[in-house]
Amino acid sequence: MNELRKEWKIIFATLAAVTALSILLAAGFAALYLSGRDTHPTGADPVLPSGETEQTDDAQTEAVTYDTSELADLRRENAYLEQQADALRNELNDLKQAMTEAETERLPEAPIDLDSLFNPGDLTPADPESLNYTFDLNEQLAVIDALEQSMEHSPYIVNPEGELMLLEDVEFDEDTEILYRAQANSPLDENGAALEKEIDYEAMGYKFPVIAVSYRDMERGTAYSYHGDTVFFSASLIKAPYIYTLLHQIAQYNEIKAANPTNDPAKGKTLTQEIWDKYDLGRKITVTESMVEKGSGKIKDMDLSGAGKEFTVLELIEYAIKVSDNTAFRILRNEFGYDYFWTVSRQLGVKSVFTSFNNMTADEACLYLAAIYDFAKEYPTEGGVLINLMKSANHQVLITQAVSNPYAVAHKYGWDADSYHDMALVYGDAPFAVCVMTNFDFSVNDDDLNEYIRSLVSEIEKLHKTFYDAIEDQKKNF
């Protein structure tokens, strides 16, 4: 804004100079006019009044010579002023052009749709100083095509009663009117009707499941997204992002405590006693029967009668991540609130949680995973706590079992009515984040469904490997 004000000041100063020059030009022209009234036009004989003869004495000659010299001087001055005016006009035009270019080159606002951040084939390196790599995208596109065909033609469907079932198991009664629709790219008959048709399940009350997948390389920034901006009920996925923001606060406070263990203002940064005590992983919290939450977890099945049972903050975090304990998660949120979670989410560009705490997209899950990955590198102790808990989290039947090294997976699953998800950091030579979100009903958690989701994750790992191999091959040439 200050630069813009400076540019406008220059423009106003220039306009003032041009105005002054215009006045000088007008004065010059006026002088020319006045002097021209008493001098002879160039190249013409003077016209004498009737009865007068031309004087040829020295005084007259001097007068004519003086007038001609003055006129020449005025012409030269006028030409010089015109040149100066032209130069200032050109400078003014240059300034106007610079202003226009400055407007067009101004950085855009942050994108409001995550789709612009996660696109198939987005090869922008995460580190701007890293080497620029080139890719033959044919190999990647072949994997992507196979992956999307598998998701677009899911073997599952939801019947009108809301039950998830295999498409091949759908049967119709004899008296059921079967509705059809034209197949894509079907040839037409002479009346314009499609010659090839298929059952229109959606018109008959059936619904195909919604599947979203997002992938991102943690070091190089290669990314892929399919329906990555679709908002789902996140179920227990949200526990990992929230615990991350809590541990991030604790890590920063622990840093201050380590640098100034006596909390002495003369020795550096300090904390209020309330913060010092509250954000302590060893602080004990008493859990009573009235604090129990329904759903997943183990605390609800414990004997909490009487005075209840004590848990440290760290133990509640462990329960929330390892066994997705709803009671532990609710207590932590009641204790520490949401302010820092909202702040971090906004900084990351996450939007869905602001419409509902339990809303999330697959792309946003990868944003949180990338933040967790960076957190573990910046604060190995507190970040290591979260990564190790996610590596031992239960329900390891999706991403964990789909990748080549199940021991390298730090994941968090989400499982509820019409919600069946998994998000993970997959470590190794080239760490990456992946999230699969679906509206598969949790009651149909069978081996076939799990195998189908695992097949999608396997294709993601294959896609990741094509990028990684291409990069490694090019590194050898540097």
CSV table of C-alpha atoms in Angstrom, one decimal:
chain,number,residue,atom,x,y,z
A,1,MET,CA,0.0,0.0,0.0
A,2,ASN,CA,2.9,2.4,0.8
A,3,GLU,CA,4.5,1.6,-2.6
A,4,LEU,CA,1.1,2.4,-4.3
A,5,ARG,CA,0.9,5.7,-2.5
A,6,LYS,CA,4.5,6.6,-3.6
A,7,GLU,CA,3.6,5.8,-7.2
A,8,TRP,CA,0.5,8.0,-7.0
A,9,LYS,CA,2.6,10.9,-5.5
A,10,ILE,CA,5.0,10.6,-8.5
A,11,ILE,CA,2.1,10.7,-10.9
A,12,PHE,CA,0.6,13.8,-9.2
A,13,ALA,CA,4.1,15.5,-9.3
A,14,THR,CA,4.4,14.6,-13.0
A,15,LEU,CA,1.0,16.0,-13.8
A,16,ALA,CA,1.9,19.2,-12.0
A,17,ALA,CA,5.1,19.5,-14.0
A,18,VAL,CA,3.2,19.0,-17.2
A,19,THR,CA,0.7,21.7,-16.2
A,20,ALA,CA,3.6,24.1,-15.5
A,21,LEU,CA,5.1,23.3,-18.9
A,22,SER,CA,1.8,23.9,-20.6
A,23,ILE,CA,1.6,27.4,-19.0
A,24,LEU,CA,5.2,28.1,-20.2
A,25,LEU,CA,4.2,26.9,-23.7
A,26,ALA,CA,1.2,29.2,-23.7
A,27,ALA,CA,3.4,32.1,-22.6
A,28,GLY,CA,5.8,31.3,-25.4
A,29,PHE,CA,3.1,31.2,-28.0
A,30,ALA,CA,1.8,34.6,-26.7
A,31,ALA,CA,5.2,36.1,-26.9
A,32,LEU,CA,5.5,34.8,-30.5
A,33,TYR,CA,2.2,36.3,-31.3
A,34,LEU,CA,3.1,39.7,-29.8
A,35,SER,CA,6.5,39.8,-31.4
A,36,GLY,CA,5.1,38.7,-34.7
A,37,ARG,CA,2.8,41.7,-34.9
A,38,ASP,CA,5.8,44.1,-35.3
A,39,THR,CA,8.1,42.0,-37.5
A,40,HIS,CA,7.9,40.8,-41.0
A,41,PRO,CA,6.9,37.3,-41.9
A,42,THR,CA,9.8,35.2,-42.9
A,43,GLY,CA,10.6,35.2,-46.6
A,44,ALA,CA,8.1,38.1,-47.5
A,45,ASP,CA,8.6,41.8,-48.2
A,46,PRO,CA,7.2,44.2,-45.6
A,47,VAL,CA,4.0,46.0,-46.6
A,48,LEU,CA,4.4,49.7,-46.2
A,49,PRO,CA,1.6,52.1,-45.3
A,50,SER,CA,0.4,54.4,-48.2
A,51,GLY,CA,2.7,57.3,-48.8
A,52,GLU,CA,5.6,55.9,-46.9
A,53,THR,CA,8.9,54.7,-48.3
A,54,GLU,CA,11.1,52.0,-46.9
A,55,GLN,CA,13.8,53.2,-44.6
A,56,THR,CA,17.3,51.9,-45.1
A,57,ASP,CA,19.1,53.7,-42.4
A,58,ASP,CA,21.2,51.9,-39.8
A,59,ALA,CA,18.5,52.4,-37.0
A,60,GLN,CA,15.8,50.6,-39.0
A,61,THR,CA,18.2,47.8,-40.0
A,62,GLU,CA,19.1,47.3,-36.4
A,63,ALA,CA,15.5,47.1,-35.4
A,64,VAL,CA,14.7,44.5,-38.0
A,65,THR,CA,17.7,42.5,-37.0
A,66,TYR,CA,16.8,42.7,-33.3
A,67,ASP,CA,13.3,41.5,-34.0
A,68,THR,CA,14.4,38.6,-36.1
A,69,SER,CA,16.9,37.4,-33.5
A,70,GLU,CA,14.3,37.6,-30.7
A,71,LEU,CA,11.9,35.6,-32.7
A,72,ALA,CA,14.6,32.9,-33.4
A,73,ASP,CA,15.3,32.7,-29.7
A,74,LEU,CA,11.6,32.3,-28.8
A,75,ARG,CA,11.3,29.6,-31.4
A,76,ARG,CA,14.3,27.7,-29.9
A,77,GLU,CA,12.9,28.1,-26.4
A,78,ASN,CA,9.5,26.9,-27.6
A,79,ALA,CA,11.1,23.9,-29.3
A,80,TYR,CA,13.0,23.1,-26.1
A,81,LEU,CA,9.9,23.4,-24.0
A,82,GLU,CA,8.0,21.1,-26.4
A,83,GLN,CA,10.8,18.5,-26.1
A,84,GLN,CA,10.6,18.7,-22.3
A,85,ALA,CA,6.8,18.3,-22.3
A,86,ASP,CA,7.1,15.3,-24.6
A,87,ALA,CA,9.7,13.8,-22.3
A,88,LEU,CA,7.4,14.3,-19.3
A,89,ARG,CA,4.4,12.9,-21.2
A,90,ASN,CA,6.5,9.8,-22.0
A,91,GLU,CA,7.5,9.5,-18.4
A,92,LEU,CA,3.9,9.9,-17.3
A,93,ASN,CA,2.8,7.1,-19.8
A,94,ASP,CA,5.6,4.9,-18.4
A,95,LEU,CA,4.4,5.4,-14.9
A,96,LYS,CA,0.8,4.6,-15.9
A,97,GLN,CA,2.0,1.5,-17.6
A,98,ALA,CA,4.0,0.5,-14.5
A,99,MET,CA,0.9,1.0,-12.4
A,100,THR,CA,-1.1,-1.2,-14.7
A,101,GLU,CA,1.6,-4.0,-14.6
A,102,ALA,CA,1.9,-3.7,-10.8
A,103,GLU,CA,-1.9,-4.3,-10.5
A,104,THR,CA,-1.8,-7.3,-12.8
A,105,GLU,CA,1.3,-8.8,-11.1
A,106,ARG,CA,0.0,-8.5,-7.6
A,107,LEU,CA,-0.1,-11.9,-5.8
A,108,PRO,CA,-3.5,-13.5,-5.7
A,109,GLU,CA,-5.3,-14.3,-2.5
A,110,ALA,CA,-5.0,-17.8,-1.1
A,111,PRO,CA,-7.2,-20.2,-3.1
A,112,ILE,CA,-10.6,-20.7,-1.6
A,113,ASP,CA,-11.0,-24.2,-3.0
A,114,LEU,CA,-8.6,-26.9,-2.1
A,115,ASP,CA,-9.1,-28.4,-5.5
A,116,SER,CA,-6.6,-25.9,-6.9
A,117,LEU,CA,-4.0,-27.2,-4.4
A,118,PHE,CA,-4.4,-30.9,-5.1
A,119,ASN,CA,-4.7,-31.8,-8.8
A,120,PRO,CA,-3.6,-34.9,-10.6
A,121,GLY,CA,-0.1,-34.3,-11.9
A,122,ASP,CA,0.7,-31.4,-9.7
A,123,LEU,CA,4.4,-31.7,-9.5
A,124,THR,CA,5.3,-28.6,-7.6
A,125,PRO,CA,8.3,-29.4,-5.3
A,126,ALA,CA,7.6,-28.8,-1.6
A,127,ASP,CA,11.0,-27.3,-1.2
A,128,PRO,CA,11.5,-24.4,-3.7
A,129,GLU,CA,15.3,-24.9,-3.6
A,130,SER,CA,15.0,-28.6,-4.6
A,131,LEU,CA,16.0,-29.8,-8.0
A,132,ASN,CA,13.5,-29.5,-10.8
A,133,TYR,CA,12.5,-32.9,-12.0
A,134,THR,CA,10.8,-33.9,-15.2
A,135,PHE,CA,8.3,-36.7,-15.5
A,136,ASP,CA,6.9,-38.8,-18.3
A,137,LEU,CA,3.3,-38.6,-17.1
A,138,ASN,CA,2.2,-41.5,-19.3
A,139,GLU,CA,3.1,-44.0,-16.6
A,140,GLN,CA,1.4,-41.9,-13.9
A,141,LEU,CA,-1.7,-41.4,-16.0
A,142,ALA,CA,-2.0,-45.1,-16.6
A,143,VAL,CA,-2.1,-45.8,-12.9
A,144,ILE,CA,-4.5,-42.9,-12.3
A,145,ASP,CA,-6.8,-44.2,-15.0
A,146,ALA,CA,-6.9,-47.7,-13.5
A,147,LEU,CA,-7.5,-46.2,-10.0
A,148,GLU,CA,-10.3,-43.9,-11.1
A,149,GLN,CA,-12.0,-46.7,-13.1
A,150,SER,CA,-12.0,-48.8,-10.0
A,151,MET,CA,-13.6,-46.0,-7.9
A,152,GLU,CA,-16.1,-44.9,-10.6
A,153,HIS,CA,-17.2,-48.5,-11.0
A,154,SER,CA,-17.4,-49.5,-7.4
A,155,PRO,CA,-18.7,-53.1,-6.9
A,156,TYR,CA,-20.9,-51.8,-4.1
A,157,ILE,CA,-24.2,-50.1,-4.1
A,158,VAL,CA,-26.7,-48.9,-1.4
A,159,ASN,CA,-30.2,-50.2,-1.8
A,160,PRO,CA,-33.4,-48.2,-1.2
A,161,GLU,CA,-33.5,-49.5,2.4
A,162,GLY,CA,-30.1,-47.9,3.0
A,163,GLU,CA,-28.1,-51.2,3.1
A,164,LEU,CA,-24.7,-51.5,1.4
A,165,MET,CA,-24.5,-54.5,-0.9
A,166,LEU,CA,-22.5,-55.9,-3.8
A,167,LEU,CA,-23.9,-54.7,-7.1
A,168,GLU,CA,-23.8,-58.2,-8.5
A,169,ASP,CA,-26.2,-59.3,-5.8
A,170,VAL,CA,-29.0,-56.9,-6.7
A,171,GLU,CA,-32.1,-58.7,-7.8
A,172,PHE,CA,-35.5,-57.4,-8.8
A,173,ASP,CA,-38.9,-58.9,-8.3
A,174,GLU,CA,-40.8,-60.0,-11.5
A,175,ASP,CA,-43.3,-57.2,-11.2
A,176,THR,CA,-40.6,-54.5,-10.7
A,177,GLU,CA,-40.5,-52.0,-13.4
A,178,ILE,CA,-36.8,-51.7,-14.4
A,179,LEU,CA,-35.7,-48.3,-15.5
A,180,TYR,CA,-32.9,-47.8,-18.1
A,181,ARG,CA,-30.7,-45.0,-19.3
A,182,ALA,CA,-28.4,-44.6,-22.2
A,183,GLN,CA,-24.9,-45.8,-21.9
A,184,ALA,CA,-22.1,-43.3,-22.3
A,185,ASN,CA,-21.1,-42.9,-25.9
A,186,SER,CA,-23.8,-45.2,-27.1
A,187,PRO,CA,-24.7,-45.1,-30.9
A,188,LEU,CA,-28.1,-43.7,-31.8
A,189,ASP,CA,-30.8,-45.1,-33.9
A,190,GLU,CA,-32.6,-43.2,-36.7
A,191,ASN,CA,-34.9,-41.5,-34.1
A,192,GLY,CA,-32.0,-40.4,-32.0
A,193,ALA,CA,-32.6,-43.0,-29.2
A,194,ALA,CA,-29.6,-44.8,-27.7
A,195,LEU,CA,-29.0,-48.3,-28.9
A,196,GLU,CA,-27.0,-49.3,-25.8
A,197,LYS,CA,-28.7,-49.0,-22.4
A,198,GLU,CA,-28.0,-49.9,-18.8
A,199,ILE,CA,-30.1,-50.1,-15.6
A,200,ASP,CA,-30.6,-46.7,-14.1
A,201,TYR,CA,-30.1,-47.7,-10.4
A,202,GLU,CA,-30.3,-44.2,-9.1
A,203,ALA,CA,-33.7,-43.6,-10.7
A,204,MET,CA,-34.8,-46.7,-8.9
A,205,GLY,CA,-33.8,-45.5,-5.5
A,206,TYR,CA,-30.3,-47.0,-5.3
A,207,LYS,CA,-27.2,-45.0,-4.5
A,208,PHE,CA,-23.6,-45.6,-5.5
A,209,PRO,CA,-21.1,-45.0,-2.7
A,210,VAL,CA,-19.0,-41.9,-2.6
A,211,ILE,CA,-15.3,-42.5,-2.5
A,212,ALA,CA,-12.6,-39.8,-2.1
A,213,VAL,CA,-8.8,-40.3,-2.2
A,214,SER,CA,-6.0,-37.8,-1.6
A,215,TYR,CA,-2.3,-38.4,-1.8
A,216,ARG,CA,0.7,-36.1,-1.2
A,217,ASP,CA,4.5,-36.7,-1.2
A,218,MET,CA,5.9,-35.2,2.0
A,219,GLU,CA,9.2,-34.2,0.6
A,220,ARG,CA,8.6,-33.4,-3.1
A,221,GLY,CA,5.1,-32.2,-3.2
A,222,THR,CA,3.8,-34.5,-5.9
A,223,ALA,CA,0.0,-34.9,-5.3
A,224,TYR,CA,-3.2,-36.5,-6.5
A,225,SER,CA,-6.8,-36.0,-5.6
A,226,TYR,CA,-10.0,-37.7,-6.6
A,227,HIS,CA,-13.2,-36.1,-5.1
A,228,GLY,CA,-10.7,-34.7,-2.6
A,229,ASP,CA,-12.9,-31.7,-1.9
A,230,THR,CA,-16.0,-33.7,-1.0
A,231,VAL,CA,-17.0,-33.1,2.6
A,232,PHE,CA,-17.7,-36.1,4.8
A,233,PHE,CA,-18.6,-36.7,8.4
A,234,SER,CA,-15.0,-37.4,9.6
A,235,ALA,CA,-16.0,-39.7,12.5
A,236,SER,CA,-12.8,-40.4,14.5
A,237,LEU,CA,-10.4,-39.0,11.9
A,238,ILE,CA,-10.7,-35.6,13.6
A,239,LYS,CA,-9.0,-37.0,16.7
A,240,ALA,CA,-5.6,-37.0,15.1
A,241,PRO,CA,-5.6,-33.3,14.0
A,242,TYR,CA,-7.0,-32.2,17.4
A,243,ILE,CA,-4.4,-34.1,19.4
A,244,TYR,CA,-1.7,-32.8,17.1
A,245,THR,CA,-2.7,-29.2,17.9
A,246,LEU,CA,-2.7,-30.0,21.7
A,247,LEU,CA,0.7,-31.6,21.6
A,248,HIS,CA,2.0,-28.7,19.5
A,249,GLN,CA,1.0,-26.3,22.3
A,250,ILE,CA,2.6,-28.6,24.9
A,251,ALA,CA,5.8,-28.8,22.9
A,252,GLN,CA,6.1,-25.0,22.7
A,253,TYR,CA,5.5,-24.7,26.4
A,254,ASN,CA,7.9,-27.4,27.2
A,255,GLU,CA,10.5,-25.5,25.2
A,256,ILE,CA,10.0,-22.5,27.4
A,257,LYS,CA,10.2,-24.7,30.5
A,258,ALA,CA,13.4,-26.3,29.4
A,259,ALA,CA,15.0,-22.9,28.7
A,260,ASN,CA,13.8,-21.4,32.0
A,261,PRO,CA,13.1,-24.2,34.5
A,262,THR,CA,12.7,-21.8,37.4
A,263,ASN,CA,10.2,-19.6,35.4
A,264,ASP,CA,12.2,-16.6,36.3
A,265,PRO,CA,11.4,-13.4,34.3
A,266,ALA,CA,15.0,-12.3,34.5
A,267,LYS,CA,16.1,-15.5,32.7
A,268,GLY,CA,13.9,-15.5,29.7
A,269,LYS,CA,10.4,-16.3,28.6
A,270,THR,CA,7.9,-17.3,31.4
A,271,LEU,CA,4.5,-18.9,31.6
A,272,THR,CA,1.7,-18.2,34.0
A,273,GLN,CA,1.4,-20.8,36.7
A,274,GLU,CA,-1.9,-21.9,35.3
A,275,ILE,CA,-0.4,-22.6,31.9
A,276,TRP,CA,2.6,-24.2,33.4
A,277,ASP,CA,0.5,-26.7,35.4
A,278,LYS,CA,-2.3,-27.2,32.9
A,279,TYR,CA,-0.2,-28.1,29.8
A,280,ASP,CA,1.7,-30.9,31.6
A,281,LEU,CA,1.5,-34.4,30.1
A,282,GLY,CA,1.9,-35.8,33.6
A,283,ARG,CA,-1.0,-33.8,35.1
A,284,LYS,CA,-3.8,-36.1,36.5
A,285,ILE,CA,-7.4,-35.8,35.6
A,286,THR,CA,-10.1,-37.6,37.5
A,287,VAL,CA,-12.7,-39.4,35.3
A,288,THR,CA,-16.1,-40.2,36.7
A,289,GLU,CA,-19.1,-42.2,35.4
A,290,SER,CA,-20.8,-38.9,34.5
A,291,MET,CA,-18.1,-38.1,32.0
A,292,VAL,CA,-18.4,-41.3,30.0
A,293,GLU,CA,-19.2,-41.0,26.2
A,294,LYS,CA,-20.9,-43.6,24.1
A,295,GLY,CA,-19.3,-45.2,21.2
A,296,SER,CA,-15.7,-46.5,20.7
A,297,GLY,CA,-13.2,-46.8,23.5
A,298,LYS,CA,-12.3,-48.7,26.7
A,299,ILE,CA,-12.7,-46.1,29.5
A,300,LYS,CA,-16.5,-46.5,29.3
A,301,ASP,CA,-16.1,-50.2,30.3
A,302,MET,CA,-13.9,-49.4,33.3
A,303,ASP,CA,-15.1,-49.2,36.9
A,304,LEU,CA,-15.5,-45.5,37.5
A,305,SER,CA,-17.8,-45.7,40.5
A,306,GLY,CA,-17.3,-43.7,43.6
A,307,ALA,CA,-14.5,-41.1,43.3
A,308,GLY,CA,-13.7,-42.2,39.7
A,309,LYS,CA,-10.3,-43.0,38.2
A,310,GLU,CA,-7.3,-40.8,37.6
A,311,PHE,CA,-5.6,-40.5,34.2
A,312,THR,CA,-2.7,-38.4,33.1
A,313,VAL,CA,-3.1,-36.1,30.1
A,314,LEU,CA,-0.7,-38.4,28.3
A,315,GLU,CA,-2.8,-41.5,29.1
A,316,LEU,CA,-5.9,-39.8,27.8
A,317,ILE,CA,-4.1,-38.9,24.6
A,318,GLU,CA,-3.0,-42.5,24.2
A,319,TYR,CA,-6.6,-43.8,24.7
A,320,ALA,CA,-7.9,-41.2,22.2
A,321,ILE,CA,-5.5,-42.2,19.4
A,322,LYS,CA,-4.7,-45.9,20.0
A,323,VAL,CA,-8.3,-47.1,20.6
A,324,SER,CA,-10.2,-44.0,19.5
A,325,ASP,CA,-11.6,-43.6,22.9
A,326,ASN,CA,-14.5,-41.1,22.8
A,327,THR,CA,-14.5,-40.5,26.6
A,328,ALA,CA,-10.8,-39.6,26.6
A,329,PHE,CA,-11.3,-37.3,23.6
A,330,ARG,CA,-14.2,-35.5,25.1
A,331,ILE,CA,-12.3,-34.9,28.3
A,332,LEU,CA,-9.3,-33.5,26.5
A,333,ARG,CA,-11.5,-31.1,24.5
A,334,ASN,CA,-13.3,-30.0,27.7
A,335,GLU,CA,-9.9,-29.4,29.4
A,336,PHE,CA,-8.1,-27.6,26.6
A,337,GLY,CA,-10.8,-26.1,24.4
A,338,TYR,CA,-10.7,-25.4,20.6
A,339,ASP,CA,-9.0,-22.0,20.2
A,340,TYR,CA,-5.6,-23.3,19.2
A,341,PHE,CA,-7.2,-26.0,17.0
A,342,TRP,CA,-9.2,-23.3,15.1
A,343,THR,CA,-6.1,-21.2,14.7
A,344,VAL,CA,-3.9,-24.0,13.3
A,345,SER,CA,-6.7,-25.2,11.0
A,346,ARG,CA,-7.2,-21.7,9.6
A,347,GLN,CA,-3.5,-21.4,9.0
A,348,LEU,CA,-3.4,-24.7,7.1
A,349,GLY,CA,-6.2,-23.7,4.9
A,350,VAL,CA,-8.7,-26.2,6.3
A,351,LYS,CA,-12.3,-25.0,5.9
A,352,SER,CA,-14.8,-27.8,6.6
A,353,VAL,CA,-14.2,-27.9,10.3
A,354,PHE,CA,-15.6,-24.4,10.6
A,355,THR,CA,-19.0,-25.6,9.4
A,356,SER,CA,-18.9,-28.5,11.8
A,357,PHE,CA,-16.1,-29.8,14.0
A,358,ASN,CA,-16.6,-33.3,12.6
A,359,ASN,CA,-16.5,-32.3,8.9
A,360,MET,CA,-13.5,-33.0,6.8
A,361,THR,CA,-12.4,-33.6,3.2
A,362,ALA,CA,-9.7,-36.1,2.1
A,363,ASP,CA,-7.5,-33.1,0.9
A,364,GLU,CA,-7.9,-31.5,4.3
A,365,ALA,CA,-6.8,-34.7,6.0
A,366,CYS,CA,-3.6,-34.6,4.0
A,367,LEU,CA,-3.1,-31.0,5.0
A,368,TYR,CA,-3.3,-32.1,8.7
A,369,LEU,CA,-1.0,-35.1,8.0
A,370,ALA,CA,1.6,-32.9,6.4
A,371,ALA,CA,1.5,-30.6,9.5
A,372,ILE,CA,1.9,-33.7,11.8
A,373,TYR,CA,4.8,-34.8,9.7
A,374,ASP,CA,6.5,-31.4,10.0
A,375,PHE,CA,5.7,-31.3,13.7
A,376,ALA,CA,7.4,-34.6,14.4
A,377,LYS,CA,10.5,-33.2,12.7
A,378,GLU,CA,10.5,-29.9,14.6
A,379,TYR,CA,9.6,-31.4,18.0
A,380,PRO,CA,10.8,-35.1,18.0
A,381,THR,CA,9.8,-35.7,21.6
A,382,GLU,CA,6.1,-34.6,21.5
A,383,GLY,CA,5.8,-35.2,17.8
A,384,GLY,CA,7.3,-38.7,18.3
A,385,VAL,CA,4.6,-39.4,20.9
A,386,LEU,CA,1.8,-38.8,18.3
A,387,ILE,CA,3.6,-40.7,15.5
A,388,ASN,CA,4.2,-43.8,17.7
A,389,LEU,CA,0.6,-43.8,18.9
A,390,MET,CA,-0.7,-43.6,15.4
A,391,LYS,CA,1.6,-46.4,14.4
A,392,SER,CA,0.0,-48.6,17.1
A,393,ALA,CA,-3.6,-47.3,16.6
A,394,ASN,CA,-6.2,-50.1,16.2
A,395,HIS,CA,-8.2,-51.2,13.1
A,396,GLN,CA,-5.2,-51.7,11.0
A,397,VAL,CA,-7.1,-53.3,8.1
A,398,LEU,CA,-7.1,-50.6,5.5
A,399,ILE,CA,-4.0,-48.4,4.7
A,400,THR,CA,-1.7,-50.3,7.1
A,401,GLN,CA,-2.3,-53.6,5.3
A,402,ALA,CA,-2.4,-52.1,1.8
A,403,VAL,CA,1.2,-50.7,1.6
A,404,SER,CA,4.3,-52.7,1.2
A,405,ASN,CA,5.6,-52.0,4.7
A,406,PRO,CA,2.9,-52.1,7.3
A,407,TYR,CA,5.3,-51.2,10.1
A,408,ALA,CA,5.9,-47.8,8.6
A,409,VAL,CA,2.3,-46.6,8.8
A,410,ALA,CA,1.1,-43.9,11.3
A,411,HIS,CA,-2.6,-43.8,10.8
A,412,LYS,CA,-6.0,-42.8,12.3
A,413,TYR,CA,-9.2,-44.4,11.1
A,414,GLY,CA,-12.8,-43.1,11.3
A,415,TRP,CA,-15.8,-45.4,11.5
A,416,ASP,CA,-19.4,-44.5,12.0
A,417,ALA,CA,-22.8,-44.7,10.2
A,418,ASP,CA,-22.2,-43.9,6.5
A,419,SER,CA,-18.5,-43.1,7.3
A,420,TYR,CA,-15.6,-45.5,6.8
A,421,HIS,CA,-12.2,-43.7,6.5
A,422,ASP,CA,-8.5,-44.0,7.1
A,423,MET,CA,-5.7,-41.4,6.9
A,424,ALA,CA,-2.0,-42.2,7.3
A,425,LEU,CA,1.6,-41.1,7.0
A,426,VAL,CA,3.5,-43.8,5.2
A,427,TYR,CA,7.2,-43.6,6.2
A,428,GLY,CA,10.1,-44.9,4.2
A,429,ASP,CA,12.6,-43.6,1.7
A,430,ALA,CA,10.0,-41.2,0.4
A,431,PRO,CA,7.3,-40.6,3.0
A,432,PHE,CA,3.8,-39.7,1.8
A,433,ALA,CA,0.4,-39.0,3.1
A,434,VAL,CA,-2.8,-40.7,1.9
A,435,CYS,CA,-6.4,-40.5,3.0
A,436,VAL,CA,-9.4,-42.6,1.8
A,437,MET,CA,-12.9,-41.4,2.8
A,438,THR,CA,-16.1,-43.1,1.9
A,439,ASN,CA,-19.8,-43.2,2.9
A,440,PHE,CA,-19.7,-47.0,3.2
A,441,ASP,CA,-21.9,-47.9,6.1
A,442,PHE,CA,-19.9,-49.2,9.1
A,443,SER,CA,-22.2,-52.2,9.6
A,444,VAL,CA,-20.8,-53.7,6.4
A,445,ASN,CA,-17.2,-54.0,7.6
A,446,ASP,CA,-16.4,-57.3,5.8
A,447,ASP,CA,-13.2,-58.6,4.3
A,448,ASP,CA,-14.4,-58.0,0.7
A,449,LEU,CA,-15.0,-54.3,1.4
A,450,ASN,CA,-11.7,-53.9,3.2
A,451,GLU,CA,-9.9,-55.6,0.3
A,452,TYR,CA,-11.6,-53.3,-2.2
A,453,ILE,CA,-10.4,-50.2,-0.2
A,454,ARG,CA,-6.9,-51.7,0.2
A,455,SER,CA,-6.8,-52.1,-3.6
A,456,LEU,CA,-7.3,-48.4,-4.0
A,457,VAL,CA,-4.5,-47.6,-1.5
A,458,SER,CA,-2.2,-50.0,-3.3
A,459,GLU,CA,-2.7,-48.1,-6.6
A,460,ILE,CA,-1.8,-44.9,-4.7
A,461,GLU,CA,1.4,-46.4,-3.5
A,462,LYS,CA,2.1,-47.6,-7.1
A,463,LEU,CA,1.5,-44.0,-8.3
A,464,HIS,CA,3.9,-42.7,-5.6
A,465,LYS,CA,6.5,-45.2,-6.6
A,466,THR,CA,6.5,-44.1,-10.2
A,467,PHE,CA,7.2,-40.5,-9.1
A,468,TYR,CA,9.9,-41.6,-6.6
A,469,ASP,CA,11.7,-43.9,-9.1
A,470,ALA,CA,11.7,-41.2,-11.7
A,471,ILE,CA,13.2,-38.7,-9.3
A,472,GLU,CA,15.9,-41.2,-8.0
A,473,ASP,CA,16.9,-42.0,-11.6
A,474,GLN,CA,17.4,-38.3,-12.4
A,475,LYS,CA,19.4,-37.8,-9.2
A,476,LYS,CA,22.0,-40.2,-10.4
A,477,ASN,CA,22.7,-37.8,-13.4
A,478,PHE,CA,23.4,-34.8,-11.2
